[in-house]
Coordinates of C-alpha atoms in Angstrom, one line a residue:
Chain A
X157 CA -16.2 57.0 -13.1
X158 CA -14.4 60.2 -14.2
X159 CA -11.6 62.2 -13.0
X160 CA -13.8 63.9 -10.4
X161 CA -14.7 60.7 -8.7
X162 CA -11.3 59.1 -9.2
X163 CA -9.1 62.0 -8.3
X164 CA -10.9 65.1 -7.0
X165 CA -13.2 63.4 -4.5
X166 CA -10.5 61.3 -2.9
X167 CA -8.4 64.4 -2.5
X168 CA -11.3 66.4 -1.0
X169 CA -12.0 63.4 1.2
X170 CA -8.5 63.2 2.4
X171 CA -8.7 66.9 3.4
X172 CA -12.0 66.4 5.2
X173 CA -11.1 63.1 6.8
X174 CA -8.5 64.9 8.9
X175 CA -11.3 66.8 10.6
X176 CA -13.8 65.6 13.1
X177 CA -16.8 64.5 11.2
X178 CA -20.2 63.8 12.9
X179 CA -20.3 60.0 13.0
X180 CA -23.9 59.7 12.0
X181 CA -23.7 61.8 8.8
X182 CA -20.5 60.6 7.1
X183 CA -18.9 57.2 7.1
X184 CA -15.4 56.5 6.0
X185 CA -14.9 53.5 3.8
X186 CA -12.2 51.4 5.6
X187 CA -11.0 50.1 2.2
X188 CA -10.5 53.2 0.1
X189 CA -10.9 56.0 2.7
X190 CA -13.7 57.7 0.8
X191 CA -16.1 59.7 3.0
X192 CA -19.6 58.6 2.2
X193 CA -22.7 60.5 3.0
X194 CA -25.0 58.3 5.1
X195 CA -28.0 58.5 2.8
X196 CA -25.8 57.7 -0.2
X197 CA -24.4 54.8 1.7
X198 CA -27.7 53.3 2.9
X199 CA -29.1 53.7 -0.6
X200 CA -26.2 51.6 -1.8
X201 CA -26.9 49.0 1.0
X202 CA -23.7 49.9 2.7
X203 CA -21.6 49.2 -0.3
X204 CA -18.9 51.9 -0.9
X205 CA -19.9 53.8 -4.0
X206 CA -16.3 54.5 -4.8
X207 CA -14.6 51.1 -4.5
X208 CA -17.4 48.6 -4.0
X209 CA -16.3 47.5 -0.6
X210 CA -19.1 45.7 1.2
X211 CA -19.7 47.0 4.8
X212 CA -21.8 45.3 7.4
X213 CA -25.6 45.5 6.9
X214 CA -28.0 44.9 9.7
X215 CA -30.6 42.1 9.2
X216 CA -33.4 44.6 9.5
X217 CA -31.9 46.9 6.8
X218 CA -31.2 43.9 4.7
X219 CA -34.8 42.6 4.9
X220 CA -36.1 46.1 4.2
X221 CA -34.2 46.1 1.0
X222 CA -34.8 42.4 0.2
X223 CA -38.6 42.1 0.6
X224 CA -41.1 43.6 -1.9
X225 CA -41.9 47.1 -0.7
X226 CA -39.7 46.4 2.4
X227 CA -42.6 44.5 3.9
X228 CA -41.9 41.4 6.0
X229 CA -43.2 39.9 9.1
X230 CA -40.9 38.6 11.8
X231 CA -41.0 35.0 12.8
X232 CA -40.9 34.5 16.6
X233 CA -37.9 32.6 17.9
X234 CA -38.4 30.4 21.0
X235 CA -36.4 32.0 23.9
X236 CA -33.6 29.7 25.2
X237 CA -32.4 29.5 28.8
X238 CA -30.3 32.7 29.4
X239 CA -26.8 32.0 30.4
X240 CA -27.1 28.2 30.7
X241 CA -23.6 27.7 32.1
X242 CA -23.4 30.7 34.4
X243 CA -20.5 31.8 32.3
X244 CA -18.1 34.5 33.5
X245 CA -14.9 35.7 31.9
X246 CA -13.8 39.2 32.6
X247 CA -17.5 40.1 32.4
X248 CA -20.6 38.2 33.1
X249 CA -22.3 36.8 30.1
X250 CA -25.7 38.3 30.8
X251 CA -24.0 41.7 31.0
X252 CA -22.4 41.2 27.6
X253 CA -25.8 40.1 26.3
X254 CA -27.6 43.2 27.6
X255 CA -24.9 45.5 26.2
X256 CA -25.3 43.9 22.8
X257 CA -29.1 44.3 23.0
X258 CA -28.7 47.9 23.9
X259 CA -26.2 48.6 21.1
X260 CA -28.2 46.8 18.4
X261 CA -31.8 47.2 19.5
X262 CA -32.2 43.5 18.7
X263 CA -33.0 40.6 20.9
X264 CA -30.2 38.4 19.6
X265 CA -27.9 37.6 16.7
X266 CA -30.4 36.4 14.2
X267 CA -33.6 37.7 12.7
X268 CA -36.1 35.5 10.9
X269 CA -38.9 36.8 8.6
X270 CA -41.4 35.8 6.1
X271 CA -42.4 37.9 3.1
X272 CA -42.2 38.0 -0.7
X273 CA -39.3 38.8 -3.0
X274 CA -40.4 39.5 -6.6
X275 CA -43.8 38.1 -5.5
X276 CA -42.1 34.9 -4.5
X277 CA -43.0 33.9 -0.9
X278 CA -39.9 33.0 1.1
X279 CA -38.6 32.6 4.6
X280 CA -35.4 34.5 5.3
X281 CA -33.0 34.5 8.2
X282 CA -30.1 36.9 8.7
X283 CA -27.3 36.8 11.2
X284 CA -26.2 40.0 12.9
X285 CA -22.5 40.4 13.1
X286 CA -22.9 43.5 15.3
X287 CA -24.5 41.4 18.0
X288 CA -21.6 39.7 19.8
X289 CA -19.9 39.0 16.5
X290 CA -23.0 37.2 15.2
X291 CA -22.0 34.3 17.4
X292 CA -24.0 31.1 17.3
X293 CA -25.5 30.1 20.5
X294 CA -28.8 28.5 21.6
X295 CA -30.8 31.5 20.2
X296 CA -29.3 31.4 16.8
X297 CA -29.9 27.6 16.7
X298 CA -33.5 28.1 17.7
X299 CA -33.8 30.8 15.1
X300 CA -32.6 28.5 12.3
X301 CA -34.9 25.7 13.5
X302 CA -37.8 28.1 13.6
X303 CA -37.0 29.4 10.1
X304 CA -36.8 25.9 8.7
X305 CA -40.0 24.8 10.5
X306 CA -41.8 27.9 9.1
X307 CA -40.5 27.2 5.6
X308 CA -41.7 23.6 5.8
X309 CA -45.1 24.6 7.2
X310 CA -45.6 27.3 4.5
X311 CA -43.8 25.3 1.8
X312 CA -41.4 28.1 1.1
X313 CA -37.7 28.2 0.3
X314 CA -35.3 29.4 3.0
X315 CA -32.7 32.1 2.3
X316 CA -30.1 32.5 5.0
X317 CA -27.6 35.3 5.3
X318 CA -24.7 34.2 7.4
X319 CA -22.3 36.4 9.3
X320 CA -20.5 35.2 12.4
X321 CA -17.2 35.0 14.2
X322 CA -18.1 31.4 15.1
X323 CA -19.7 29.8 18.1
X324 CA -20.7 31.6 21.2
X325 CA -18.0 30.6 23.6
X326 CA -20.1 31.8 26.6
X327 CA -22.5 28.9 25.9
X328 CA -19.7 26.4 25.8
X329 CA -20.7 23.0 24.6
X330 CA -24.2 24.2 23.9
X331 CA -22.9 26.5 21.3
X332 CA -21.1 23.6 19.7
X333 CA -24.4 21.6 19.7
X334 CA -25.9 24.2 17.3
X335 CA -23.8 22.5 14.6
X336 CA -25.9 19.3 14.7
X337 CA -29.1 21.3 15.7
X338 CA -28.9 23.6 12.7
X339 CA -28.0 20.7 10.5
X340 CA -31.2 18.9 11.5
X341 CA -33.0 22.1 10.4
X342 CA -31.4 22.0 7.0
X343 CA -32.4 18.3 6.7
X344 CA -36.0 19.3 7.3
X345 CA -35.9 21.6 4.3
X346 CA -34.2 19.1 2.1
X347 CA -36.6 16.3 3.0
X348 CA -39.5 18.6 2.3
X349 CA -38.0 19.4 -1.2
X350 CA -37.6 23.0 -0.4
X351 CA -34.6 25.1 -1.6
X352 CA -32.1 26.3 0.9
X353 CA -30.0 29.1 -0.3
X354 CA -27.1 30.5 1.7
X355 CA -25.6 33.9 1.2
X356 CA -22.3 34.1 3.0
X357 CA -21.5 37.6 4.1
X358 CA -18.4 39.0 5.8
X359 CA -17.2 37.3 7.9
X360 CA -18.5 33.7 8.2
X361 CA -16.2 31.6 10.2
X362 CA -15.7 28.6 12.5
X363 CA -18.6 26.3 13.5
X364 CA -21.1 28.4 11.5
X365 CA -19.2 27.8 8.3
X366 CA -18.8 24.1 9.3
X367 CA -22.5 23.6 9.6
X368 CA -25.5 25.3 8.2
X369 CA -23.6 28.0 6.2
X370 CA -22.0 25.3 4.0
X371 CA -25.0 23.1 3.4
X372 CA -27.0 25.2 1.0
X373 CA -28.3 23.9 -2.3
X374 CA -26.8 27.1 -3.7
X375 CA -23.9 28.9 -2.1
X376 CA -23.6 32.6 -2.8
X377 CA -21.1 35.0 -1.2
X378 CA -20.8 38.7 -1.1
X379 CA -17.5 40.1 -2.7
X380 CA -14.5 40.1 -0.4
X381 CA -16.2 38.2 2.4
X382 CA -13.9 36.2 4.7
X383 CA -15.2 32.7 4.7
X384 CA -13.3 30.0 6.6
X385 CA -13.2 27.4 9.3
X386 CA -9.9 28.4 11.0
X387 CA -9.1 32.1 10.8
X388 CA -6.0 33.3 8.9
X389 CA -4.2 34.3 12.2
X390 CA -4.6 30.8 13.6
X391 CA -3.4 29.2 10.4
X392 CA -0.4 31.5 10.2
X393 CA 0.5 30.6 13.8
X394 CA 0.2 26.9 13.0
X395 CA 2.0 26.7 9.7
X396 CA 4.3 29.7 10.3
X397 CA 4.2 31.0 6.8
X398 CA 2.6 33.9 5.0
X399 CA -0.8 33.2 3.5
X400 CA -1.4 34.0 -0.2
X401 CA -3.2 37.2 -1.2
X402 CA -7.0 37.0 -1.0
X403 CA -6.8 33.7 1.0
X404 CA -10.2 32.6 2.4
X405 CA -11.9 35.5 0.6
X406 CA -15.1 34.8 -1.3
X407 CA -13.3 35.0 -4.7
X408 CA -10.6 32.6 -3.5
X409 CA -13.3 30.1 -2.3
X410 CA -15.1 30.4 -5.7
X411 CA -11.8 29.5 -7.4
X412 CA -11.4 26.5 -5.1
X413 CA -14.8 25.2 -5.9
X414 CA -16.4 25.9 -2.5
X415 CA -19.1 28.4 -3.8
X416 CA -21.5 28.7 -6.6
X417 CA -21.3 32.4 -7.1
X418 CA -19.9 35.7 -5.8
X419 CA -22.5 38.3 -6.2
X420 CA -22.4 42.0 -5.3
X421 CA -25.0 43.1 -2.8
X422 CA -26.8 45.3 -5.3
X423 CA -27.5 42.4 -7.6
X424 CA -28.3 39.9 -4.9
X425 CA -32.1 40.4 -4.7
X426 CA -32.7 39.9 -8.4
X427 CA -30.4 36.9 -8.4
X428 CA -32.2 35.3 -5.4
X429 CA -35.6 35.9 -7.0
X430 CA -34.4 34.3 -10.2
X431 CA -32.7 31.3 -8.5
X432 CA -35.6 30.5 -6.1
X433 CA -38.2 30.8 -8.9
X434 CA -36.2 28.4 -11.2
X435 CA -35.7 25.9 -8.4
X436 CA -39.4 26.1 -7.6
X437 CA -40.4 25.7 -11.2
X438 CA -42.1 29.1 -11.3
X439 CA -42.3 31.4 -14.3
X440 CA -39.8 34.3 -14.5
X441 CA -40.4 37.1 -12.0
X442 CA -42.3 40.2 -12.8
X443 CA -39.9 43.2 -13.0
X444 CA -40.9 46.4 -11.3
X445 CA -43.6 46.9 -8.8
X446 CA -46.6 45.9 -11.1
X447 CA -47.0 42.9 -13.3
X448 CA -45.9 43.6 -16.8
X449 CA -48.5 43.2 -19.5
X450 CA -48.5 39.7 -21.0
X451 CA -46.6 38.3 -18.0
X452 CA -47.1 34.5 -18.0
X453 CA -47.1 34.1 -14.2
X454 CA -50.1 36.4 -14.0
X455 CA -51.8 35.7 -17.3
X456 CA -54.5 33.7 -15.6
X457 CA -55.4 36.4 -13.1
X458 CA -54.7 39.5 -15.1
X459 CA -56.3 39.5 -18.5
X460 CA -54.5 41.4 -21.2
X461 CA -57.0 43.8 -22.9
X462 CA -55.7 42.8 -26.2
X463 CA -56.2 39.1 -25.5
X464 CA -59.7 39.9 -24.2
X465 CA -60.5 41.7 -27.4
X466 CA -59.4 38.9 -29.6
X467 CA -61.3 36.3 -27.5
X468 CA -64.5 38.2 -28.1
Chain B
X514 CA 9.7 6.2 31.8
X515 CA 6.4 7.5 33.2
X516 CA 5.4 10.9 31.9
X517 CA 4.2 13.0 34.9
X518 CA 1.9 15.9 34.6
X519 CA 2.8 19.1 36.5
X520 CA 0.3 18.4 39.3
X521 CA 1.7 14.9 39.7
X522 CA 5.1 16.1 40.8
X523 CA 4.7 15.1 44.5
X524 CA 3.7 11.7 43.2
X525 CA 6.7 11.5 40.9
X526 CA 8.9 12.2 43.9
X527 CA 7.4 9.4 46.0
X528 CA 7.5 6.9 43.2
X529 CA 11.0 8.0 42.3
X530 CA 12.1 7.4 45.9
X531 CA 10.5 4.0 45.9
X532 CA 12.2 3.0 42.7
X533 CA 15.6 4.3 43.9
X534 CA 15.2 2.4 47.1
X535 CA 14.5 -0.8 45.2
X536 CA 17.5 -0.2 43.0
X537 CA 19.6 0.2 46.1
X538 CA 18.2 -3.0 47.5
X539 CA 19.1 -4.9 44.3
X540 CA 22.7 -3.5 44.5
X541 CA 23.3 -4.4 48.1
X542 CA 22.0 -7.8 49.0
X543 CA 22.3 -7.2 52.7
X544 CA 19.9 -4.2 52.6
X545 CA 16.2 -4.9 53.1
X546 CA 14.3 -2.1 51.5
X547 CA 11.0 -3.7 50.7
X548 CA 9.1 -2.6 53.8
X549 CA 10.1 1.0 53.3
X550 CA 9.4 0.8 49.5
X551 CA 6.1 -0.8 50.0
X552 CA 5.2 2.0 52.5
X553 CA 6.1 4.5 49.8
X554 CA 4.0 2.6 47.3
X555 CA 1.0 2.9 49.6
X556 CA 1.6 6.6 50.1
X557 CA 1.8 7.0 46.3
X558 CA -1.4 5.1 45.7
X559 CA -3.2 7.2 48.3
X560 CA -1.9 10.4 46.8
X561 CA -2.8 9.3 43.3
X562 CA -6.3 8.5 44.4
X563 CA -6.8 11.8 46.1
X564 CA -5.2 13.8 43.2
X565 CA -7.6 12.2 40.7
X566 CA -10.7 12.3 42.9
X567 CA -11.0 16.0 42.6
X568 CA -9.4 16.9 39.3
X569 CA -10.0 20.5 38.2
X570 CA -11.3 21.0 34.7
X571 CA -7.9 22.2 33.6
X572 CA -6.2 19.1 35.1
X573 CA -8.7 17.0 33.3
X574 CA -7.6 18.6 30.0
X575 CA -4.1 17.7 30.9
X576 CA -5.1 14.1 31.6
X577 CA -7.2 13.9 28.4
X578 CA -4.2 14.9 26.4
X579 CA -1.7 12.7 28.3
X580 CA 0.7 11.3 25.8
X581 CA 0.5 7.8 27.3
X582 CA -3.2 7.7 27.3
X583 CA -4.6 4.9 25.2
X584 CA -5.5 6.1 21.7
X585 CA -7.9 5.0 19.0
X586 CA -5.6 2.4 17.6
X587 CA -5.1 0.8 21.0
X588 CA -8.8 0.5 21.5
X589 CA -9.5 -0.9 18.0
X590 CA -6.7 -3.5 18.3
X591 CA -7.8 -4.7 21.7
X592 CA -11.6 -4.6 21.4
X593 CA -12.4 -5.6 17.8
X594 CA -11.6 -8.7 15.8
X595 CA -11.0 -9.0 12.0
X596 CA -10.0 -5.3 12.0
X597 CA -9.9 -4.3 8.3
X598 CA -8.8 -0.7 7.8
X599 CA -10.3 1.0 4.8
X600 CA -8.5 3.9 3.3
X601 CA -9.1 7.1 1.3
X602 CA -11.7 9.6 0.4
X603 CA -11.7 8.7 -3.3
X604 CA -11.0 12.4 -4.1
X605 CA -7.7 13.5 -2.8
X606 CA -5.9 11.4 -0.2
X607 CA -6.0 9.1 2.8
X608 CA -5.9 11.1 6.0
X609 CA -3.9 9.2 8.6
X610 CA -5.4 11.3 11.4
X611 CA -8.6 9.3 10.9
X612 CA -8.7 5.5 11.2
X613 CA -11.7 3.7 9.7
X614 CA -12.7 0.3 8.7
X615 CA -14.7 -2.9 9.2
X616 CA -14.3 -5.0 12.3
X617 CA -16.3 -7.3 14.6
X618 CA -17.4 -6.5 18.1
X619 CA -18.5 -9.7 20.0
X620 CA -18.7 -11.3 16.6
X621 CA -21.0 -8.7 15.0
X622 CA -19.7 -6.6 12.1
X623 CA -19.5 -2.9 12.7
X624 CA -17.9 0.2 11.0
X625 CA -15.3 1.8 13.3
X626 CA -14.1 5.3 12.7
X627 CA -11.9 7.4 15.0
X628 CA -9.2 10.0 15.4
X629 CA -5.7 8.7 16.0
X630 CA -3.1 10.9 17.6
X631 CA -0.1 8.6 17.4
X632 CA 2.1 7.6 20.3
X633 CA 5.7 8.6 19.4
X634 CA 7.2 11.4 17.4
X635 CA 7.1 9.6 14.1
X636 CA 3.5 8.4 14.4
X637 CA 2.3 11.7 15.8
X638 CA 3.7 13.5 12.7
X639 CA 2.2 10.8 10.5
X640 CA -1.2 11.2 12.2
X641 CA -0.9 14.9 12.3
X642 CA -1.6 14.8 16.1
X643 CA -5.1 13.6 15.4
X644 CA -6.0 16.8 13.6
X645 CA -8.0 15.7 10.5
X646 CA -8.1 17.4 7.2
X647 CA -11.1 17.4 4.8
X648 CA -10.0 14.1 3.4
X649 CA -10.3 12.5 6.8
X650 CA -13.9 13.7 7.2
X651 CA -14.7 12.7 3.7
X652 CA -13.3 9.2 4.3
X653 CA -15.5 9.0 7.4
X654 CA -18.5 10.1 5.4
X655 CA -17.8 7.4 2.8
X656 CA -17.5 4.7 5.4
X657 CA -20.6 5.9 7.3
X658 CA -22.6 5.8 4.1
X659 CA -21.3 2.3 3.3
X660 CA -22.3 1.2 6.8
X661 CA -25.7 2.6 6.2
X662 CA -26.2 0.7 3.0
X663 CA -25.2 -2.6 4.6
X664 CA -27.0 -2.1 7.8
X665 CA -23.9 -2.0 10.0
X666 CA -23.8 0.0 13.2
X667 CA -21.2 2.7 13.3
X668 CA -18.9 3.1 16.3
X669 CA -16.8 6.3 16.5
X670 CA -13.9 7.0 18.8
X671 CA -13.3 10.7 19.3
X672 CA -9.9 12.0 20.3
X673 CA -8.8 15.2 18.5
X674 CA -7.6 18.7 19.5
X675 CA -9.7 19.9 16.6
X676 CA -9.8 19.9 12.8
X677 CA -6.4 20.9 11.3
X678 CA -6.1 24.7 10.8
X679 CA -3.9 24.6 7.6
X680 CA -3.8 26.3 4.2
X681 CA -4.5 23.2 2.2
X682 CA -7.2 22.0 4.6
X683 CA -9.0 25.3 4.1
X684 CA -8.6 25.3 0.3
X685 CA -10.1 21.8 0.1
X686 CA -13.1 22.8 2.1
X687 CA -12.5 22.0 5.8
X688 CA -15.8 23.6 6.8
X689 CA -17.8 21.8 4.1
X690 CA -16.3 18.5 5.0
X691 CA -17.1 18.9 8.7
X692 CA -20.7 20.1 7.9
X693 CA -21.3 17.1 5.6
X694 CA -19.9 14.6 8.1
X695 CA -22.3 16.0 10.8
X696 CA -25.1 15.8 8.2
X697 CA -24.2 12.2 7.5
X698 CA -24.2 11.3 11.2
X699 CA -27.7 12.7 11.3
X700 CA -28.9 10.9 8.2
X701 CA -27.8 7.3 9.1
X702 CA -30.5 4.7 9.6
X703 CA -28.2 2.5 11.5
X704 CA -27.2 2.7 15.2
X705 CA -24.4 5.3 15.8
X706 CA -22.6 5.3 19.1
X707 CA -19.6 7.4 20.0
X708 CA -17.1 7.4 22.8
X709 CA -15.0 10.5 23.6
X710 CA -11.8 8.8 24.7
X711 CA -9.6 11.9 25.2
X712 CA -10.1 15.3 23.6
X713 CA -13.4 16.2 21.9
X714 CA -12.1 19.2 20.1
X715 CA -14.9 21.4 18.7
X716 CA -16.2 20.9 15.1
X717 CA -13.7 18.2 14.5
X718 CA -15.3 16.1 17.2
X719 CA -18.9 17.0 16.4
X720 CA -18.4 15.6 12.9
X721 CA -18.0 12.1 14.4
X722 CA -19.9 12.4 17.7
X723 CA -23.4 13.4 16.6
X724 CA -24.6 10.0 17.7
X725 CA -27.6 8.1 19.2
X726 CA -25.5 7.6 22.3
X727 CA -22.4 9.5 23.4
X728 CA -20.2 8.2 26.2
X729 CA -17.2 9.9 27.7
X730 CA -14.3 8.5 29.7
X731 CA -14.3 10.0 33.1
X732 CA -11.5 12.4 32.4
X733 CA -12.2 13.1 28.8
X734 CA -13.2 16.6 27.7
X735 CA -15.5 17.9 25.0
X736 CA -15.5 21.6 24.2
X737 CA -16.4 24.3 21.7
X738 CA -12.8 25.7 21.9
X739 CA -9.6 24.8 23.7
X740 CA -9.2 26.5 27.1
X741 CA -6.1 28.2 25.8
X742 CA -7.9 29.5 22.7
X743 CA -10.9 30.7 24.8
X744 CA -8.5 32.4 27.3
X745 CA -6.7 34.2 24.6
X746 CA -9.9 35.5 23.2
X747 CA -12.0 36.3 26.2
X748 CA -9.2 37.0 28.8
X749 CA -6.8 38.3 26.2
X750 CA -4.3 36.0 27.9
X751 CA -3.6 32.4 27.0
X752 CA -2.2 31.8 30.4
X753 CA -5.7 32.1 31.8
X754 CA -6.5 28.6 30.6
X755 CA -7.4 27.3 34.1
X756 CA -10.2 29.9 34.4
X757 CA -11.3 29.2 30.8
X758 CA -11.4 25.5 31.4
X759 CA -13.5 26.1 34.5
X760 CA -15.9 28.4 32.7
X761 CA -16.4 26.3 29.6
X762 CA -17.9 23.4 31.5
X763 CA -16.1 20.8 29.4
X764 CA -15.9 17.9 31.7
X765 CA -17.8 14.6 31.3
X766 CA -19.7 15.4 34.5
X767 CA -21.0 18.8 33.3
X768 CA -21.8 17.5 29.9
X769 CA -23.8 14.6 31.3
X770 CA -25.9 17.2 33.3
X771 CA -26.4 19.1 30.0
X772 CA -27.5 16.0 28.2
X773 CA -24.6 16.1 25.7
X774 CA -23.1 13.0 27.2
X775 CA -25.2 10.0 27.9
X776 CA -22.8 7.9 29.9
X777 CA -19.6 8.3 31.8
X778 CA -17.1 5.5 31.7
X779 CA -15.0 5.1 34.9
X780 CA -11.3 5.3 34.5
X781 CA -8.8 3.4 36.6
X782 CA -7.2 5.2 39.5
X783 CA -4.8 7.8 38.2
X784 CA -6.4 7.9 34.7
X785 CA -6.6 5.7 31.7
X786 CA -2.8 6.0 31.1
X787 CA -2.0 4.3 34.4
X788 CA -3.9 1.2 33.5
X789 CA -4.7 1.3 29.8
X790 CA -6.0 -2.2 29.6
X791 CA -8.7 -1.6 32.3
X792 CA -9.7 1.6 30.5
X793 CA -9.9 -0.1 27.1
X794 CA -12.1 -2.9 28.4
X795 CA -14.4 -0.4 30.2
X796 CA -14.9 1.4 26.9
X797 CA -15.6 -1.9 25.2
X798 CA -18.3 -2.8 27.7
X799 CA -19.8 0.7 27.3
X800 CA -19.9 0.3 23.5
X801 CA -21.5 -3.1 23.7
X802 CA -24.1 -1.8 26.2
X803 CA -24.9 1.2 24.1
X804 CA -25.3 -0.9 20.9
X805 CA -27.4 -3.4 22.8
X806 CA -29.9 -0.6 23.5
X807 CA -30.1 0.1 19.7
X808 CA -29.9 -3.2 18.0
X809 CA -33.0 -4.3 16.2
X810 CA -34.6 -0.8 16.2
X811 CA -36.1 0.5 13.0
X812 CA -33.7 2.6 10.9
X813 CA -36.0 5.5 10.5
X814 CA -36.8 5.5 14.2
X815 CA -33.1 5.5 15.0
X816 CA -32.5 8.4 12.7
X817 CA -35.4 10.4 14.0
X818 CA -34.5 9.7 17.6
X819 CA -31.0 11.0 16.9
X820 CA -32.3 14.2 15.4
X821 CA -34.8 14.7 18.2
X822 CA -32.1 14.2 20.8
X823 CA -30.1 17.1 19.3
X824 CA -33.0 19.4 18.8
X825 CA -33.8 18.9 22.6
X826 CA -30.3 19.6 23.8
X827 CA -29.9 22.9 25.6
X828 CA -33.5 23.1 26.8
X829 CA -32.1 23.0 30.3
X830 CA -29.1 24.8 31.6
X831 CA -26.8 23.7 34.5
X832 CA -28.2 24.0 38.0
X833 CA -27.1 27.2 39.6

């Protein structure tokens, strides 16, 4: 940080932000107003390089950054019955679904994948807030169950990134039933002795928080994430008083004993590698792309030339 | 004084007239009003029957929330013997919105847990209108685990608008408490049966109702969100609660078709509040019947069957 980034750039930004900017090239941080170049922003995993504000990150982009070399393979999710209740509000539910699929290019609000992080095989699931507010319906439930079954089958930990406005109202009671369904998935992992780590991202609310998102062995949140059961507006209407600053934000929950850690997105990968490896009783991870010389976890497979010489 | 719902107004008029007539008859000995009053009674009974035969989902919500509807405490006191309330979550407080304790049903000991809404201003405030805080769910967890250790079946009575949306409740981990309660329901190796006696409000209900058998009173509701809440989000107009209630498919009849509810308990004509005793005993019979199906089964099998049941829910939608 210097006076250029603290003073000059915001000023320049404030001049530029008044103009029409092509949406795909520059993005304005909704927190500090800084204009961020798209490449700079995606390199920083959608974290504002000026103020550290965490913006939404799609599951696909998250997995590309999470897995070694960006390589992962998608776990198929059993397709549920589409529109089980024939739900219609101002729009038909299938129309809303199609619009979300078109806008995101994804089938539904959760992506499940297998791959390695720091050479540690894992299963990961990530919820997509841009898909109908990440809401939990039959598909998301099926995705969590598929993720847990895959993890048990492959004896791998499950890392789940939550983001949701809550349950998918258009699936009525069946969305509510994802609370017990996803809980059964968590129990499968626990009974198989596999770690289940939850990373709560902005926002995680309602029935999602009140089920699988709060049942992790380790609970990590991204900075500033709203995490709650009832949203702040509902609470304000109920108790008719102003809520304290930072209420229901990740840091507030950490203070109240509801989380283990609040970790910036840029440090998450290393932390997840470290935690999963310790929980699994593995040696420390190899840093960098290639195993470091003398690394214990690889010492059986990779022979240090120096060792080889002394053995002779 | 009977509390009439808005759609019961024509009924209120007829019943009011009949009462007036009888009062007049009592005042003037030479007036014979009984024939006329009895005719009005019959008319009222017919109207009541027809009103309740085709209740719309929104009207069912109103009936499910009827202030004179029997509540958890009424059921416990009438159906169980040796009722011994047990209090507290051992961490923070005793939540009066949740009743729990040991009791006997037909002589056999069980653990009873339920939401209590209260029946007058004072008790409603005390019970927080049946909206539990984390301590309530944690008390339930403690009692369920105790039942599990001693091999006692668990009976839950669900009647809540939802978990309490308050500052302290959030700070003390409302979400975590609900999640753990649901997890506990799914871990028990004893029979767990649940009856939704009024409102099954969202996560606050799931936390108790994740059971081997779930029964619902005929006019009870069970929903992911209140019709008013759903209307204000999806219709941007809370007044559209009738449409929302329709769309959410929250009635016992729809939920039975979806496999969420296993059994519907008939209510007396005009709803449980018109003849509480009949409703209470019908619930008692249903609990006994559901437990009978589960008594003597292996604990692990009970737990696995419960989990399987929930995994299978949603594989079929409603018929078009």
